[in-house]
Amino acid sequence: MKHRITAALERFSRAMLAPLSYLSAAGLLLVVGALLTSAPLAGVLPFLRWEPVQLAGRIIYKCLTAVISNLSVLFCTGLAAALAKREKHQAAFIALMSYLVYLTAGNVTLTELGLLAQPDALTGLYSAGQTMVLGIQTVDTGVFGGILLGLLTAFVYDRTCEKAHRGILGGVFSGVRWSFACMAALAAVLGFGACFVWPPVQKAIAAVTGFIAASGNIGLFLYGFLERLLIPTGLHHLVYMPFQFSQLGGQLTVGSITYTGAYVVTMTEYNLGLPFSDGIVWMYTGFTKTFGYFGIAAAFIFCARRGSRKKTALQLLPLAFTASLASITEPLDFLFCFSAPVLWLAHAAISGIFIVLLHLCGVTAFTSNLLGSLVMNLSAGAARTNYPVLYLLGLAQIAVYFVVFTVLIKALDLPTPGRRPEEPSRPEKALPLDEQGVEKLIAAFGGRENIRTVDNCFTRLRVTVNDPAFVKEQALKALPCSGVVQSGCDVQIVYGIRAPEVRQAVERRLGRVVC
């Protein structure tokens, strides 16, 4: 049972890499767009104010923001394709169509019950616990909904895609079309059920905000902790929105006008040159985004295998800059929140601790993003903001993240980016993929009947056997590969970029798909 759970988690982790593998490039382009449209940077580099440059920057930023904002769709289709055992493109199509059914079922249910919310002028739909996905308003389940649909699609598809029906409808509802029919029905039920199951969860999170507001520094810690912890579920909006846009975040009366919520009050105080009130602490959710992710990226790079550090740095540094300059952290968050949950808990705890430290040190400075905070804090002055302490704490947070993450990764051998052993891009000698060569490979695994599953990642053939005693390790090592790793029933052979080709050759020779 332990082996099956471990294998399932490993497969899920590998499948998550499918949609995440594109986010490094997306993050880098997003940073480019943010820099081209940055008002503070344009003050230093006047050519950025040229309208064609601004237009290009807005196009890049908005287009890539659309990708980041629809991670639930990417996870849904990516997981289904990665986990399906055959004709993966069909699974991806079915997942996308099922997700549209899921969203629309939720929208129709809310509409018919009179529960469809109207956007608030300040908070949009966040305060209602609803959101817009692909132009459809429904209950906000965050990326959790996409991940759930993706997993279910792969599960249902593998068990129904070869089903053949007889009769007049047999030609319509057979094979992959039967898989879609099953998933469409299931997605509709889930969309309907989410309208009743998810709101109580949202209300429970919202109820915590009252306790946070009345609990001093303990409440501040919970505020920062939950705001990070709940990101995978999309419920983090319910933690910070009430403070930033309602009376929980404070009020300010100027003449006959009353300003409500930490965000509105803070910006009013800044514009009028007033001293900043204590309510600014509820704006400190941007602190970890601005600084902490550099420490996370540095720890991942340092803990990567020596031969993988450069590649890991190229992957992660754009994501760290995306978090700091654009306040978009999801591309880096999802690289470890599922594969290394202990790091995710540590991440949330460190975020909460530093919000408390900012409060205790008397900081009343802006933390929205690196460029924005620099400009606004310099213009507001050190006397009003105590910003030198802010940046000292920012450096301290980077160091804390680096130390804590490095210790946890090495002590627990966590599967963070770049931790897999260095693997050459090509094997020294090409594997003969003719019948004789593949038969030798199958025989080395103990024969056909000993092979339970066959899979591959980017560079390795992964085989699960029924009895490890029948595996001929020396015979495997004698084959033209770059390495063999065996752990119980799991056997991995390093083939470099030809790993998918080897898997397909084995499946063809076996005459069956054994994933």
PDB file of C-alpha atoms in Angstrom, residues 3-4 6-8 10-11 14 445-456 461-468 471 485-493 506 510 512 514-515:
ATOM      1  CA  HIS A   3       4.508   1.640  -2.415  1.00  0.00           C
ATOM      2  CA  ARG A   4       1.295   2.310  -4.352  1.00  0.00           C
ATOM      3  CA  THR A   6       4.291   6.711  -3.172  1.00  0.00           C
ATOM      4  CA  ALA A   7       4.084   5.707  -6.835  1.00  0.00           C
ATOM      5  CA  ALA A   8       0.779   7.570  -7.263  1.00  0.00           C
ATOM      6  CA  GLU A  10       5.283  10.538  -7.836  1.00  0.00           C
ATOM      7  CA  ARG A  11       3.177  10.142 -10.963  1.00  0.00           C
ATOM      8  CA  ARG A  14       5.490  14.305 -12.777  1.00  0.00           C
ATOM      9  CA  PHE A 445      13.159  -6.927 -16.605  1.00  0.00           C
ATOM     10  CA  GLY A 446      12.312 -10.565 -15.974  1.00  0.00           C
ATOM     11  CA  GLY A 447      10.177 -11.157 -19.038  1.00  0.00           C
ATOM     12  CA  ARG A 448       6.772 -10.018 -20.198  1.00  0.00           C
ATOM     13  CA  GLU A 449       4.813 -11.360 -17.251  1.00  0.00           C
ATOM     14  CA  ASN A 450       7.026  -9.528 -14.753  1.00  0.00           C
ATOM     15  CA  ILE A 451       6.319  -6.090 -16.237  1.00  0.00           C
ATOM     16  CA  ARG A 452       3.430  -4.362 -14.514  1.00  0.00           C
ATOM     17  CA  THR A 453       3.682  -0.750 -15.800  1.00  0.00           C
ATOM     18  CA  VAL A 454       5.806   1.149 -18.298  1.00  0.00           C
ATOM     19  CA  ASP A 455       6.189   4.912 -18.226  1.00  0.00           C
ATOM     20  CA  ASN A 456       8.768   7.592 -18.893  1.00  0.00           C
ATOM     21  CA  LEU A 461      12.291   4.812 -18.791  1.00  0.00           C
ATOM     22  CA  ARG A 462      10.317   3.927 -15.648  1.00  0.00           C
ATOM     23  CA  VAL A 463       9.149   0.342 -15.217  1.00  0.00           C
ATOM     24  CA  THR A 464       7.288  -1.236 -12.314  1.00  0.00           C
ATOM     25  CA  VAL A 465       7.801  -4.989 -12.015  1.00  0.00           C
ATOM     26  CA  ASN A 466       5.803  -7.611 -10.151  1.00  0.00           C
ATOM     27  CA  ASP A 467       8.818  -9.305  -8.553  1.00  0.00           C
ATOM     28  CA  PRO A 468      12.149  -7.436  -8.257  1.00  0.00           C
ATOM     29  CA  VAL A 471      15.119  -8.248 -12.629  1.00  0.00           C
ATOM     30  CA  VAL A 485      18.378   2.894 -10.631  1.00  0.00           C
ATOM     31  CA  GLN A 486      16.360   0.183  -8.864  1.00  0.00           C
ATOM     32  CA  SER A 487      14.309   0.646  -5.702  1.00  0.00           C
ATOM     33  CA  GLY A 488      12.156  -2.370  -4.915  1.00  0.00           C
ATOM     34  CA  CYS A 489       9.672  -2.896  -7.726  1.00  0.00           C
ATOM     35  CA  ASP A 490      10.567   0.423  -9.382  1.00  0.00           C
ATOM     36  CA  VAL A 491      13.292   0.335 -12.032  1.00  0.00           C
ATOM     37  CA  GLN A 492      14.513   3.433 -13.870  1.00  0.00           C
ATOM     38  CA  ILE A 493      16.873   3.416 -16.859  1.00  0.00           C
ATOM     39  CA  VAL A 506       8.580  -1.633 -25.476  1.00  0.00           C
ATOM     40  CA  LEU A 510       4.577  -6.234 -25.641  1.00  0.00           C
ATOM     41  CA  ARG A 512      -0.178  -3.830 -24.921  1.00  0.00           C
ATOM     42  CA  VAL A 514       0.904  -1.230 -19.510  1.00  0.00           C
ATOM     43  CA  CYS A 515       0.879   2.237 -17.938  1.00  0.00           C
TER      44      CYS A 515
END
